[in-house]
mmCIF file of C-alpha atoms in Angstrom:
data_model
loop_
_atom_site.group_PDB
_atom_site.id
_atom_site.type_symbol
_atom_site.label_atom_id
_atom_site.label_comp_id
_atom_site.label_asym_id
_atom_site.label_seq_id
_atom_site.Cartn_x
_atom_site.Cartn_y
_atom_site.Cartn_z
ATOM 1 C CA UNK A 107 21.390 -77.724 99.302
ATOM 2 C CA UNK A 108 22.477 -80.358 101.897
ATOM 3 C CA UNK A 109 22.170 -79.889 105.787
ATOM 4 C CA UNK A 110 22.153 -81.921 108.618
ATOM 5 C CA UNK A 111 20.353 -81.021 112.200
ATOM 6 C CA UNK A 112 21.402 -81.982 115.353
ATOM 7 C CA UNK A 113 18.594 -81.067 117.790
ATOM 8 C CA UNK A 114 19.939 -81.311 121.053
ATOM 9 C CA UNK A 115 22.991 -78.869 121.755
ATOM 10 C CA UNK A 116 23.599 -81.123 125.273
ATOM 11 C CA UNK A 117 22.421 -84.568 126.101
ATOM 12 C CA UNK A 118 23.328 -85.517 129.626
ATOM 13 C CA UNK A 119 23.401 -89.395 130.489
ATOM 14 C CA UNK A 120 24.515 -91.078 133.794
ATOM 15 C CA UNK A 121 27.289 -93.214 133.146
ATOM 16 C CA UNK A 122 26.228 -97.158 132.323
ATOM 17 C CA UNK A 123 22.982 -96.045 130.746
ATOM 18 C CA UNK A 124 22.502 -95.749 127.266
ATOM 19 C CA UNK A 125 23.325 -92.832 125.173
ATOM 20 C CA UNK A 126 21.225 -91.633 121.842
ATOM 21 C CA UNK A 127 22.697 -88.655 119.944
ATOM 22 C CA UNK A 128 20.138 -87.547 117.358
ATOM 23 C CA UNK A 129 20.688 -86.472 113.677
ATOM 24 C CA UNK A 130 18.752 -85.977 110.751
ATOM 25 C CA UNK A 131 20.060 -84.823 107.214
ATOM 26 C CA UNK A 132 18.489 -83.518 103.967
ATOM 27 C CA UNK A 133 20.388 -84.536 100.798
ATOM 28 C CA UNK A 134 19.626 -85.109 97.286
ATOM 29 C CA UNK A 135 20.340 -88.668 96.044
ATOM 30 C CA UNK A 136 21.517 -91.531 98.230
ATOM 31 C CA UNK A 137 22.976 -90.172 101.149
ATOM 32 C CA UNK A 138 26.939 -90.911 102.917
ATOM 33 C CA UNK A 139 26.395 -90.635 106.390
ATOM 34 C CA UNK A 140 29.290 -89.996 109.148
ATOM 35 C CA UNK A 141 29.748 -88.952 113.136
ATOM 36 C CA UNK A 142 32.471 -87.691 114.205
ATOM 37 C CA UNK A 143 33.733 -86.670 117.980
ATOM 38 C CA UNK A 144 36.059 -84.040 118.825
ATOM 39 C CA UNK A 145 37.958 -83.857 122.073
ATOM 40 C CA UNK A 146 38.805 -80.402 123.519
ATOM 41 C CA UNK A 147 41.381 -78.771 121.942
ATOM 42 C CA UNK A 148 42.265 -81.406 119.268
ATOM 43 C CA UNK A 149 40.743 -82.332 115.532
ATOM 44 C CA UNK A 150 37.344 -84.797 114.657
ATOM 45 C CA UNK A 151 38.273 -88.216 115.173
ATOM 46 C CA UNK A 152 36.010 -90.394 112.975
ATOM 47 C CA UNK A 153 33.616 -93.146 114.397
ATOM 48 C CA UNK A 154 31.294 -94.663 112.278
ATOM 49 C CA UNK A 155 29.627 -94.052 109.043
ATOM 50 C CA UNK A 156 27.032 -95.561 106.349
ATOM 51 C CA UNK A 157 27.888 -95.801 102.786
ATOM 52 C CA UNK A 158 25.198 -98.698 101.793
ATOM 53 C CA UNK A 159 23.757 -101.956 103.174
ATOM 54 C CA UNK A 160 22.786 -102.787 106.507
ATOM 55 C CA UNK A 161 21.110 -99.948 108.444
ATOM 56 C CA UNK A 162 22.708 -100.619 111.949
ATOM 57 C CA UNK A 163 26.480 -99.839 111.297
ATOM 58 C CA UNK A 164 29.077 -100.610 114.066
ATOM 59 C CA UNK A 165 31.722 -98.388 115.024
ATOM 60 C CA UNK A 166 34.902 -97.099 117.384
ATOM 61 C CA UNK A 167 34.596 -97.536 121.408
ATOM 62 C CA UNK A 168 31.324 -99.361 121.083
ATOM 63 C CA UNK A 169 29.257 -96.743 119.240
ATOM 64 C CA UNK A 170 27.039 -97.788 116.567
ATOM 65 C CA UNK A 171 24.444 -95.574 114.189
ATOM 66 C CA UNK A 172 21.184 -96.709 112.561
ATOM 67 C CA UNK A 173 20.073 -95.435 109.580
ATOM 68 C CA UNK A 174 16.472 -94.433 108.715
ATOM 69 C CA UNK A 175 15.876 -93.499 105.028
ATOM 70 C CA UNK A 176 12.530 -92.378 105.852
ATOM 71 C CA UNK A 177 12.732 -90.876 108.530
ATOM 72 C CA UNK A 178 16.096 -89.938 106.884
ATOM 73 C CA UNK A 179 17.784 -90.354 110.880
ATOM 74 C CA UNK A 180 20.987 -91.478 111.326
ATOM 75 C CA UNK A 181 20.893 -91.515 115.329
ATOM 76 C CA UNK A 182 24.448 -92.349 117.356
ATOM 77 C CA UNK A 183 24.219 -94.951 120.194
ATOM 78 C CA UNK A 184 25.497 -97.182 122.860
ATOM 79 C CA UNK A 185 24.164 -99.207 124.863
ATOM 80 C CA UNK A 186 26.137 -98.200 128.013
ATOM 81 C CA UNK A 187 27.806 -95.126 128.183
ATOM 82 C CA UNK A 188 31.197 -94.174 129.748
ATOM 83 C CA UNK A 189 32.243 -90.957 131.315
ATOM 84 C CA UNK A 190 35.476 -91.002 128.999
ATOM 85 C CA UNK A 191 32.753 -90.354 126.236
ATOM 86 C CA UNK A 192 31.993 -87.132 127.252
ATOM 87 C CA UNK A 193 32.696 -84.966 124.011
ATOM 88 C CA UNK A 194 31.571 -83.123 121.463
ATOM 89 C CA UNK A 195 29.808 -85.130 118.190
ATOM 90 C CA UNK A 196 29.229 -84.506 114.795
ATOM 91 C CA UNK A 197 26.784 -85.725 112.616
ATOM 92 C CA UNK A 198 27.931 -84.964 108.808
ATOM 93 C CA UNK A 199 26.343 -85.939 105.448
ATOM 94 C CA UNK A 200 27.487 -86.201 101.487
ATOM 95 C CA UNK A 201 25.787 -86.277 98.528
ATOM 96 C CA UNK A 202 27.380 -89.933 97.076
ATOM 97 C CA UNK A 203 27.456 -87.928 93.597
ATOM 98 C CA UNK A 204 29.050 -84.797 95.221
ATOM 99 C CA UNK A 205 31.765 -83.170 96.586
ATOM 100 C CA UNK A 206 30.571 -81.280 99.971
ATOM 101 C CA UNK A 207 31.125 -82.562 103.274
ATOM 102 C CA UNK A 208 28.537 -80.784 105.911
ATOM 103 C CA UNK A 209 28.456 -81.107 109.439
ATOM 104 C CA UNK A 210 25.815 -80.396 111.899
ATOM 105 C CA UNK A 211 25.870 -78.343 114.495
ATOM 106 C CA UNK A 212 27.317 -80.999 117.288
ATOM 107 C CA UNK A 213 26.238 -82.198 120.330
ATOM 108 C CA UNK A 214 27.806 -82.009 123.821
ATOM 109 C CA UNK A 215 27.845 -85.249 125.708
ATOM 110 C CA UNK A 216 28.255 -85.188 128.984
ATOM 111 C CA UNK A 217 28.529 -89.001 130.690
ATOM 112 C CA UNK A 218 28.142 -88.189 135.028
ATOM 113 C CA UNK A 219 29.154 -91.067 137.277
ATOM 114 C CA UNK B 211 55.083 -88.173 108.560
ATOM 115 C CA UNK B 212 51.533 -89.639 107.322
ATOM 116 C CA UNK B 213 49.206 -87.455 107.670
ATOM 117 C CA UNK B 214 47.937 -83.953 107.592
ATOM 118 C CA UNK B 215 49.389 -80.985 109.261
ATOM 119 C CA UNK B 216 47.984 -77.036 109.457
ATOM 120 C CA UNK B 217 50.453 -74.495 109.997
ATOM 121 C CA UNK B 218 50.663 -72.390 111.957
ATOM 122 C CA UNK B 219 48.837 -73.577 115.162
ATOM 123 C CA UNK B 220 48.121 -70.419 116.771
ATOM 124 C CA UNK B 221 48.396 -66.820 115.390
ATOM 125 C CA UNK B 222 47.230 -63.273 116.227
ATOM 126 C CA UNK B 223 47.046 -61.091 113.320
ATOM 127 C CA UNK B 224 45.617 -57.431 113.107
ATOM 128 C CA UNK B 225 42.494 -56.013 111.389
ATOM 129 C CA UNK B 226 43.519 -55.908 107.534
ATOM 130 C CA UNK B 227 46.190 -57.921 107.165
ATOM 131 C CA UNK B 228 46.845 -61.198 104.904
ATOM 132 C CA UNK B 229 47.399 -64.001 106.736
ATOM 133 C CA UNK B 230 47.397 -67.865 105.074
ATOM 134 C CA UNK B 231 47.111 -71.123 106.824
ATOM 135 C CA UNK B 232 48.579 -73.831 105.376
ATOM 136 C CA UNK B 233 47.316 -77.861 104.956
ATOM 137 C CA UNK B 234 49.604 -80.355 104.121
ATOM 138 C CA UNK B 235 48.674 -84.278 103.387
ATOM 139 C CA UNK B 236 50.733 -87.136 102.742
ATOM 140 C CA UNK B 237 48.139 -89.522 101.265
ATOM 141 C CA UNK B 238 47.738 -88.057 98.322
ATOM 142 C CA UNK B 239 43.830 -87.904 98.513
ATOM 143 C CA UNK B 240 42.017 -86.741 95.950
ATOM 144 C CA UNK B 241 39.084 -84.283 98.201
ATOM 145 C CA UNK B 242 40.429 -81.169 100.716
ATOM 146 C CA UNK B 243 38.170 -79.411 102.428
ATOM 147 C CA UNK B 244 38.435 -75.908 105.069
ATOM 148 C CA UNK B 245 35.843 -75.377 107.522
ATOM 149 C CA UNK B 246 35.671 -72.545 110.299
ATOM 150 C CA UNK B 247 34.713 -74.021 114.129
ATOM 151 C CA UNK B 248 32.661 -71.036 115.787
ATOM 152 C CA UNK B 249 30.598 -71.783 118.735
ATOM 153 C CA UNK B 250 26.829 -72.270 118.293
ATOM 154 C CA UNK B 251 27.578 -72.918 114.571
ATOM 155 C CA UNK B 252 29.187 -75.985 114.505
ATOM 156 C CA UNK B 253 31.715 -76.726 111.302
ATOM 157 C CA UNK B 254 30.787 -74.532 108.383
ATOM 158 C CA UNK B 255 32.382 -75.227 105.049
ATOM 159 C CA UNK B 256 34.589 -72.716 103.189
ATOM 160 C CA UNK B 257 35.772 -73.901 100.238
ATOM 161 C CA UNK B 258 36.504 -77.419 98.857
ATOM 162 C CA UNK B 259 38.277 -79.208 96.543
ATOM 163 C CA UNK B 260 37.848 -82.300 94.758
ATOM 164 C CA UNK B 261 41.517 -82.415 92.765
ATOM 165 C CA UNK B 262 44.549 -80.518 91.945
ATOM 166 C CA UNK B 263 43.070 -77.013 90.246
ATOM 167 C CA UNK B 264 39.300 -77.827 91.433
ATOM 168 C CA UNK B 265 38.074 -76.137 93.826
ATOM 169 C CA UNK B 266 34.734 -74.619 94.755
ATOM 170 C CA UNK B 267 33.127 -72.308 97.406
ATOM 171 C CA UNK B 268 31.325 -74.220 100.346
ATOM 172 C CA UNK B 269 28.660 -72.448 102.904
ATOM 173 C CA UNK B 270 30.665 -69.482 104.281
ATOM 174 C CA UNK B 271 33.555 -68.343 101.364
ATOM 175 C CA UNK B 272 33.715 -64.592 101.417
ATOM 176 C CA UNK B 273 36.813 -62.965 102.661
ATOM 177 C CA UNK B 274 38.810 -66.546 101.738
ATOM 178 C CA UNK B 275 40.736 -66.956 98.985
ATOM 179 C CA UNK B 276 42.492 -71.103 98.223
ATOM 180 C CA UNK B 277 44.284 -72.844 96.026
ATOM 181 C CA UNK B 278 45.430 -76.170 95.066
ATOM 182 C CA UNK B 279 48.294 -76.362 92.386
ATOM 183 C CA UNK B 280 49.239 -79.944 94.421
ATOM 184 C CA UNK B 281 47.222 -82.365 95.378
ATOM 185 C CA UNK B 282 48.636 -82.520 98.791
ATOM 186 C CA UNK B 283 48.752 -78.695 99.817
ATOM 187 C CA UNK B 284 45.276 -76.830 100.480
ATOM 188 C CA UNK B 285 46.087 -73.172 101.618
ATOM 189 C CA UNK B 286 43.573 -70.686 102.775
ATOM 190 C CA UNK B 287 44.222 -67.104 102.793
ATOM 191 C CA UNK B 288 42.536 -64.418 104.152
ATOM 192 C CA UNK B 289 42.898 -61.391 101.955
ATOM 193 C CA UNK B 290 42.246 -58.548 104.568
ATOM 194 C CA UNK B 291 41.503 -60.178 107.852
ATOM 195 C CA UNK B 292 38.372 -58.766 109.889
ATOM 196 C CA UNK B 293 37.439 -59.922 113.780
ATOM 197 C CA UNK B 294 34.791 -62.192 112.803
ATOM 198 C CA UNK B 295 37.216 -64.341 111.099
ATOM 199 C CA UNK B 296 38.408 -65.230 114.877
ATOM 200 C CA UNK B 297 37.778 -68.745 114.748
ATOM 201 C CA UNK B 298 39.805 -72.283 114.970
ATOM 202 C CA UNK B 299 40.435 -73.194 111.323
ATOM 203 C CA UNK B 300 40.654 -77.168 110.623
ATOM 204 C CA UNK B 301 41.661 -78.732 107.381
ATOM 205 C CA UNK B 302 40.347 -82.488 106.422
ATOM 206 C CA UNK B 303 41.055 -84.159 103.447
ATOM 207 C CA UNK B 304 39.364 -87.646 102.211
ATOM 208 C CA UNK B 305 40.055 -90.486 99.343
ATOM 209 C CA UNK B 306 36.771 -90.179 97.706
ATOM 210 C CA UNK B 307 33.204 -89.191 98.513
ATOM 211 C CA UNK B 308 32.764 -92.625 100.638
ATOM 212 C CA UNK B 309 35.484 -92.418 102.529
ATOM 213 C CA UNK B 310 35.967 -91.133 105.725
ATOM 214 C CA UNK B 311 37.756 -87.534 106.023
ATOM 215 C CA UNK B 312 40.653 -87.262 108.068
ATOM 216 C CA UNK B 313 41.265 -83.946 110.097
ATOM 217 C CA UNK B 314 43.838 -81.754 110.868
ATOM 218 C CA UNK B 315 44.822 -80.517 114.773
ATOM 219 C CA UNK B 316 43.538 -76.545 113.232
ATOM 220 C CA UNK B 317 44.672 -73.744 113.713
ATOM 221 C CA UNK B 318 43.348 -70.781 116.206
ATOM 222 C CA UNK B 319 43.440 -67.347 114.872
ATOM 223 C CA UNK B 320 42.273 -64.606 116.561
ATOM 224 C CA UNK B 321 42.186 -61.259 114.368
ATOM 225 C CA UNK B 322 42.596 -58.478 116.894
#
């Protein structure tokens, strides 16, 4: 069976620094890796994901992911954060020969001034 | 308009009672899935589907019944409705397994 783990149910940055949102995933065969965020009250909005090819992938508002196949990590960052990126983010993971989609548990960001 | 809608938003239903939420997409995508948002668990999967008459049970499935005789409706239907099925509801659908999935707004439904 697939999971992913999100280890940190809050990560608290001040706002300008940079931000790391952990994930790791267990999956058999080549993984499909995703992050999602989710404003209150409203759906997941994707950001990023990794299908193949370069490790560091580049996504929405800055955000970027790097992916570590043995380590299997696919970690969200950016380099400076912004207090409009406070939200809730999901890691999620697919088998590329299967049919499940499965999220992590999420991770509250909260960006201070 | 493109997209995908649930329906209804927000409803109350009693202990017992069938209630069914409805997913609608306009892209014609191939993959629906229904997952339950419950604090402390994240999204848990409830059933899937991968095409028009496939479907298949994800992580939490009992007490939820789908179907999918089009490819672009996906309803879920709770046969007998219990207070731990209070949850917000979202729909997603996707193109294929490397494609990003796109969400729905959900749906809250508290079972009182």
């Amino acid at each position: 069976a697939q999971s992913v783990a999100q280890p940190e149910d809050q990560v608290n940055v001040a706002e300008g620094n940079p931000l790391t949102v952990k994930c790791t995933y267990s999956v058999s065969g080549n993984p499909y890796l995703f992050w999602y965020v989710q404003y209150p009250n409203r759906g997941l909005q994707f950001l990023l994901k990794y299908i193949t090819g370069d490790n560091l992938v580049k996504g929405s508002y800055g955000f970027e992911a790097e992916f570590n196949k043995s380590q299997t990590s696919f970690h969200l960052k950016k380099p400076s954060a912004l207090v409009s990126d406070s939200a809730l983010y999901f890691c999620a993971v697919r088998d590329s020969g299967g049919n499940m989609l499965t999220f992590g548990g999420g991770t509250r960001l909260m960006v201070k001034p | 308009d493109a997209g995908i809608t649930q329906s209804p938003r927000y409803k109350i239903t009693e202990t017992g009672r069938q209630v069914t939420l409805m997913c609608h997409q306009t892209w014609s995508h191939s993959y629906m899935f229904w997952y339950r948002q419950d604090l402390g668990h994240g999204l848990r999967l409830i059933y899937y589907s991968a095409a028009a008459d496939i479907t298949d049970k994800g992580e939490v499935p009992d007490g939820y019944v789908v179907s999918r005789s089009k490819t672009e409706n996906f309803p879920l239907t709770l046969e007998s409705a219990t207070r731990s099925q209070t949850s917000v509801y979202f729909c997603a659908s996707s193109e294929n397994p490397a494609t990003e999935a796109f969400f729905g707004q959900g749906t809250r439904l508290t079972v009182v």
